[in-house]
Amino acid sequence: MQQAQTSNFSGNARLSALSALSFCMDKKKPLDSAWAEDRHFESLSPSDRAFAQLLVKTVIRRLGQIDDILNRFIERPLDARFVNVMHILRLGTAQLVWLQTPPHAAVNESVEMTKQLKMQGHSGLVNAVLKKVAAEGSAIAAAQDIKLNTPAWLWDSWVRT
């Protein structure tokens, strides 16, 4: 899958986060390399760069929990062509559940990003799912087993050790 394009979004920390998440998860490249590949990352203010990095690291650290939450609210799996919609939902969920971003900001920015990336056909889905996450996500996360964030092969090796 192609890395999220940032050419029209200079100065947008969330879009840089999407680009880095796509680079890391879809291209299987190291996260540190993602920032060097994003030509707009250096033009962000220091606080926006820090926010973008925190956002991506939170998604990666909490990926199992985030996907579990999202799977509760998405009726049918998204087609692989729309992997960036899933990444937008992941970024929105991280903001709502772990970063305490105000719901109106996290939901609105996620919907706008969907539209700006010409995936407006999914903006209603992003809006509906993230509103449910805003209402129920923290309670779901509190009841989850954090083992969701650990790959089975790693967990098994820890148990054996």
PDB file of C-alpha atoms in Angstrom:
ATOM      1  CA  MET A   1       0.000   0.000   0.000  1.00  0.00           C
ATOM      2  CA  GLN A   2       1.201   3.458  -0.769  1.00  0.00           C
ATOM      3  CA  GLN A   3       2.407   5.820   1.933  1.00  0.00           C
ATOM      4  CA  ALA A   4      -0.064   8.592   2.733  1.00  0.00           C
ATOM      5  CA  GLN A   5       0.703  11.626   0.643  1.00  0.00           C
ATOM      6  CA  THR A   6       1.369  14.875   2.504  1.00  0.00           C
ATOM      7  CA  SER A   7       1.976  17.243  -0.376  1.00  0.00           C
ATOM      8  CA  ASN A   8      -1.164  19.304   0.259  1.00  0.00           C
ATOM      9  CA  PHE A   9      -0.893  19.322   4.026  1.00  0.00           C
ATOM     10  CA  SER A  10       2.219  21.203   5.026  1.00  0.00           C
ATOM     11  CA  GLY A  11       2.021  21.912   8.727  1.00  0.00           C
ATOM     12  CA  ASN A  12      -0.457  19.157   9.601  1.00  0.00           C
ATOM     13  CA  ALA A  13       0.853  16.988  12.452  1.00  0.00           C
ATOM     14  CA  ARG A  14      -1.927  14.430  12.109  1.00  0.00           C
ATOM     15  CA  LEU A  15      -1.209  13.919   8.436  1.00  0.00           C
ATOM     16  CA  SER A  16       2.496  13.499   9.159  1.00  0.00           C
ATOM     17  CA  ALA A  17       1.474  10.918  11.748  1.00  0.00           C
ATOM     18  CA  LEU A  18      -0.637   9.116   9.131  1.00  0.00           C
ATOM     19  CA  SER A  19       2.246   9.171   6.681  1.00  0.00           C
ATOM     20  CA  ALA A  20       4.652   7.757   9.284  1.00  0.00           C
ATOM     21  CA  LEU A  21       2.183   5.081  10.406  1.00  0.00           C
ATOM     22  CA  SER A  22       1.649   3.995   6.806  1.00  0.00           C
ATOM     23  CA  PHE A  23       5.401   3.966   6.162  1.00  0.00           C
ATOM     24  CA  CYS A  24       6.030   1.831   9.239  1.00  0.00           C
ATOM     25  CA  MET A  25       3.097  -0.579   9.090  1.00  0.00           C
ATOM     26  CA  ASP A  26       2.501  -0.933   5.345  1.00  0.00           C
ATOM     27  CA  LYS A  27       6.052  -0.735   4.075  1.00  0.00           C
ATOM     28  CA  LYS A  28       7.490  -2.477   7.152  1.00  0.00           C
ATOM     29  CA  LYS A  29      10.140   0.226   7.545  1.00  0.00           C
ATOM     30  CA  PRO A  30      11.573   1.553  10.838  1.00  0.00           C
ATOM     31  CA  LEU A  31       9.596   4.388  12.365  1.00  0.00           C
ATOM     32  CA  ASP A  32      12.671   6.620  12.660  1.00  0.00           C
ATOM     33  CA  SER A  33      13.091   6.436   8.881  1.00  0.00           C
ATOM     34  CA  ALA A  34       9.511   7.584   8.360  1.00  0.00           C
ATOM     35  CA  TRP A  35      10.199  11.071   9.650  1.00  0.00           C
ATOM     36  CA  ALA A  36      13.113  11.486   7.239  1.00  0.00           C
ATOM     37  CA  GLU A  37      10.874  10.399   4.324  1.00  0.00           C
ATOM     38  CA  ASP A  38       8.177  12.976   5.142  1.00  0.00           C
ATOM     39  CA  ARG A  39       9.388  16.172   3.516  1.00  0.00           C
ATOM     40  CA  HIS A  40       6.943  18.270   5.566  1.00  0.00           C
ATOM     41  CA  PHE A  41       7.846  16.864   8.977  1.00  0.00           C
ATOM     42  CA  GLU A  42      10.751  19.260   9.509  1.00  0.00           C
ATOM     43  CA  SER A  43       8.518  22.230   8.643  1.00  0.00           C
ATOM     44  CA  LEU A  44       6.223  21.407  11.566  1.00  0.00           C
ATOM     45  CA  SER A  45       6.647  23.341  14.786  1.00  0.00           C
ATOM     46  CA  PRO A  46       8.493  21.467  17.526  1.00  0.00           C
ATOM     47  CA  SER A  47       5.221  20.890  19.389  1.00  0.00           C
ATOM     48  CA  ASP A  48       3.525  19.538  16.233  1.00  0.00           C
ATOM     49  CA  ARG A  49       6.473  17.209  15.559  1.00  0.00           C
ATOM     50  CA  ALA A  50       6.260  15.953  19.140  1.00  0.00           C
ATOM     51  CA  PHE A  51       2.492  15.445  18.808  1.00  0.00           C
ATOM     52  CA  ALA A  52       2.895  13.517  15.528  1.00  0.00           C
ATOM     53  CA  GLN A  53       5.540  11.275  17.101  1.00  0.00           C
ATOM     54  CA  LEU A  54       3.493  10.692  20.259  1.00  0.00           C
ATOM     55  CA  LEU A  55       0.449   9.855  18.167  1.00  0.00           C
ATOM     56  CA  VAL A  56       2.216   7.249  16.026  1.00  0.00           C
ATOM     57  CA  LYS A  57       4.045   5.703  18.972  1.00  0.00           C
ATOM     58  CA  THR A  58       0.776   5.447  20.889  1.00  0.00           C
ATOM     59  CA  VAL A  59      -0.896   3.652  17.977  1.00  0.00           C
ATOM     60  CA  ILE A  60       1.995   1.218  17.622  1.00  0.00           C
ATOM     61  CA  ARG A  61       2.216   0.608  21.374  1.00  0.00           C
ATOM     62  CA  ARG A  62      -1.567   0.098  21.724  1.00  0.00           C
ATOM     63  CA  LEU A  63      -2.300  -1.465  18.313  1.00  0.00           C
ATOM     64  CA  GLY A  64      -3.908  -4.643  19.645  1.00  0.00           C
ATOM     65  CA  GLN A  65      -6.213  -2.723  21.954  1.00  0.00           C
ATOM     66  CA  ILE A  66      -7.037  -0.133  19.293  1.00  0.00           C
ATOM     67  CA  ASP A  67      -7.925  -2.755  16.703  1.00  0.00           C
ATOM     68  CA  ASP A  68     -10.035  -4.634  19.249  1.00  0.00           C
ATOM     69  CA  ILE A  69     -11.985  -1.456  20.018  1.00  0.00           C
ATOM     70  CA  LEU A  70     -12.446  -0.616  16.337  1.00  0.00           C
ATOM     71  CA  ASN A  71     -13.542  -4.155  15.449  1.00  0.00           C
ATOM     72  CA  ARG A  72     -16.437  -3.746  17.884  1.00  0.00           C
ATOM     73  CA  PHE A  73     -17.774  -0.797  15.878  1.00  0.00           C
ATOM     74  CA  ILE A  74     -16.937  -1.718  12.282  1.00  0.00           C
ATOM     75  CA  GLU A  75     -19.519  -4.124  10.887  1.00  0.00           C
ATOM     76  CA  ARG A  76     -17.478  -5.349   7.894  1.00  0.00           C
ATOM     77  CA  PRO A  77     -13.685  -5.339   7.528  1.00  0.00           C
ATOM     78  CA  LEU A  78     -12.391  -2.578   5.279  1.00  0.00           C
ATOM     79  CA  ASP A  79     -11.058  -3.588   1.884  1.00  0.00           C
ATOM     80  CA  ALA A  80      -7.242  -3.602   1.771  1.00  0.00           C
ATOM     81  CA  ARG A  81      -7.397  -0.672  -0.687  1.00  0.00           C
ATOM     82  CA  PHE A  82      -8.617   1.490   2.176  1.00  0.00           C
ATOM     83  CA  VAL A  83      -5.851   0.764   4.662  1.00  0.00           C
ATOM     84  CA  ASN A  84      -5.376   4.518   5.214  1.00  0.00           C
ATOM     85  CA  VAL A  85      -8.983   4.760   6.433  1.00  0.00           C
ATOM     86  CA  MET A  86      -8.118   2.130   9.035  1.00  0.00           C
ATOM     87  CA  HIS A  87      -4.985   4.080   9.963  1.00  0.00           C
ATOM     88  CA  ILE A  88      -7.071   7.259  10.344  1.00  0.00           C
ATOM     89  CA  LEU A  89      -9.429   5.358  12.656  1.00  0.00           C
ATOM     90  CA  ARG A  90      -6.439   4.074  14.644  1.00  0.00           C
ATOM     91  CA  LEU A  91      -5.011   7.578  15.005  1.00  0.00           C
ATOM     92  CA  GLY A  92      -8.414   8.919  16.049  1.00  0.00           C
ATOM     93  CA  THR A  93      -8.871   6.147  18.601  1.00  0.00           C
ATOM     94  CA  ALA A  94      -5.439   6.770  20.110  1.00  0.00           C
ATOM     95  CA  GLN A  95      -6.310  10.443  20.499  1.00  0.00           C
ATOM     96  CA  LEU A  96      -9.678   9.743  22.076  1.00  0.00           C
ATOM     97  CA  VAL A  97      -8.753   6.913  24.436  1.00  0.00           C
ATOM     98  CA  TRP A  98      -5.127   7.478  25.440  1.00  0.00           C
ATOM     99  CA  LEU A  99      -4.203  11.070  24.595  1.00  0.00           C
ATOM    100  CA  GLN A 100      -7.400  12.690  25.908  1.00  0.00           C
ATOM    101  CA  THR A 101      -7.822  14.836  22.799  1.00  0.00           C
ATOM    102  CA  PRO A 102     -11.220  16.559  22.955  1.00  0.00           C
ATOM    103  CA  PRO A 103     -13.694  14.400  20.996  1.00  0.00           C
ATOM    104  CA  HIS A 104     -14.789  17.195  18.669  1.00  0.00           C
ATOM    105  CA  ALA A 105     -11.171  17.799  17.626  1.00  0.00           C
ATOM    106  CA  ALA A 106     -10.181  14.155  17.162  1.00  0.00           C
ATOM    107  CA  VAL A 107     -13.359  13.244  15.274  1.00  0.00           C
ATOM    108  CA  ASN A 108     -13.458  16.378  13.117  1.00  0.00           C
ATOM    109  CA  GLU A 109      -9.774  16.224  12.166  1.00  0.00           C
ATOM    110  CA  SER A 110     -10.070  12.529  11.293  1.00  0.00           C
ATOM    111  CA  VAL A 111     -13.127  13.150   9.107  1.00  0.00           C
ATOM    112  CA  GLU A 112     -11.406  16.089   7.399  1.00  0.00           C
ATOM    113  CA  MET A 113      -8.282  14.027   6.762  1.00  0.00           C
ATOM    114  CA  THR A 114     -10.462  11.357   5.140  1.00  0.00           C
ATOM    115  CA  LYS A 115     -12.003  13.972   2.847  1.00  0.00           C
ATOM    116  CA  GLN A 116      -8.682  15.635   2.025  1.00  0.00           C
ATOM    117  CA  LEU A 117      -7.207  12.293   1.027  1.00  0.00           C
ATOM    118  CA  LYS A 118     -10.114  11.888  -1.407  1.00  0.00           C
ATOM    119  CA  MET A 119     -11.693   9.078   0.579  1.00  0.00           C
ATOM    120  CA  GLN A 120     -14.801  11.110   1.398  1.00  0.00           C
ATOM    121  CA  GLY A 121     -16.923   8.020   0.764  1.00  0.00           C
ATOM    122  CA  HIS A 122     -15.609   6.769   4.100  1.00  0.00           C
ATOM    123  CA  SER A 123     -15.996  10.034   6.027  1.00  0.00           C
ATOM    124  CA  GLY A 124     -19.392   8.960   7.398  1.00  0.00           C
ATOM    125  CA  LEU A 125     -17.896   5.694   8.637  1.00  0.00           C
ATOM    126  CA  VAL A 126     -14.975   7.514  10.277  1.00  0.00           C
ATOM    127  CA  ASN A 127     -17.389   9.976  11.915  1.00  0.00           C
ATOM    128  CA  ALA A 128     -19.757   7.268  13.217  1.00  0.00           C
ATOM    129  CA  VAL A 129     -17.061   4.908  14.464  1.00  0.00           C
ATOM    130  CA  LEU A 130     -15.040   7.606  16.225  1.00  0.00           C
ATOM    131  CA  LYS A 131     -18.161   9.008  17.909  1.00  0.00           C
ATOM    132  CA  LYS A 132     -18.791   5.521  19.321  1.00  0.00           C
ATOM    133  CA  VAL A 133     -15.142   5.298  20.374  1.00  0.00           C
ATOM    134  CA  ALA A 134     -15.466   8.686  22.090  1.00  0.00           C
ATOM    135  CA  ALA A 135     -18.500   7.436  24.004  1.00  0.00           C
ATOM    136  CA  GLU A 136     -17.373   3.895  24.865  1.00  0.00           C
ATOM    137  CA  GLY A 137     -13.676   3.486  24.021  1.00  0.00           C
ATOM    138  CA  SER A 138     -12.181   4.354  27.399  1.00  0.00           C
ATOM    139  CA  ALA A 139     -14.459   1.910  29.224  1.00  0.00           C
ATOM    140  CA  ILE A 140     -13.614  -0.834  26.738  1.00  0.00           C
ATOM    141  CA  ALA A 141      -9.871  -0.111  27.075  1.00  0.00           C
ATOM    142  CA  ALA A 142     -10.076  -0.257  30.869  1.00  0.00           C
ATOM    143  CA  ALA A 143     -11.498  -3.783  30.664  1.00  0.00           C
ATOM    144  CA  GLN A 144      -9.078  -5.076  28.017  1.00  0.00           C
ATOM    145  CA  ASP A 145      -6.187  -7.410  28.627  1.00  0.00           C
ATOM    146  CA  ILE A 146      -3.018  -5.506  27.696  1.00  0.00           C
ATOM    147  CA  LYS A 147      -1.730  -8.803  26.322  1.00  0.00           C
ATOM    148  CA  LEU A 148      -3.604  -7.692  23.179  1.00  0.00           C
ATOM    149  CA  ASN A 149      -0.636  -5.421  22.453  1.00  0.00           C
ATOM    150  CA  THR A 150       1.928  -8.217  22.533  1.00  0.00           C
ATOM    151  CA  PRO A 151       2.453 -10.523  19.557  1.00  0.00           C
ATOM    152  CA  ALA A 152       1.719 -14.154  20.450  1.00  0.00           C
ATOM    153  CA  TRP A 153       5.244 -15.297  19.555  1.00  0.00           C
ATOM    154  CA  LEU A 154       6.744 -12.768  21.987  1.00  0.00           C
ATOM    155  CA  TRP A 155       4.280 -13.507  24.776  1.00  0.00           C
ATOM    156  CA  ASP A 156       4.903 -17.251  24.416  1.00  0.00           C
ATOM    157  CA  SER A 157       8.670 -16.748  24.636  1.00  0.00           C
ATOM    158  CA  TRP A 158       8.238 -14.688  27.825  1.00  0.00           C
ATOM    159  CA  VAL A 159       6.049 -17.387  29.353  1.00  0.00           C
ATOM    160  CA  ARG A 160       8.596 -20.085  28.448  1.00  0.00           C
ATOM    161  CA  THR A 161      11.394 -18.019  29.981  1.00  0.00           C
TER     162      THR A 161
END
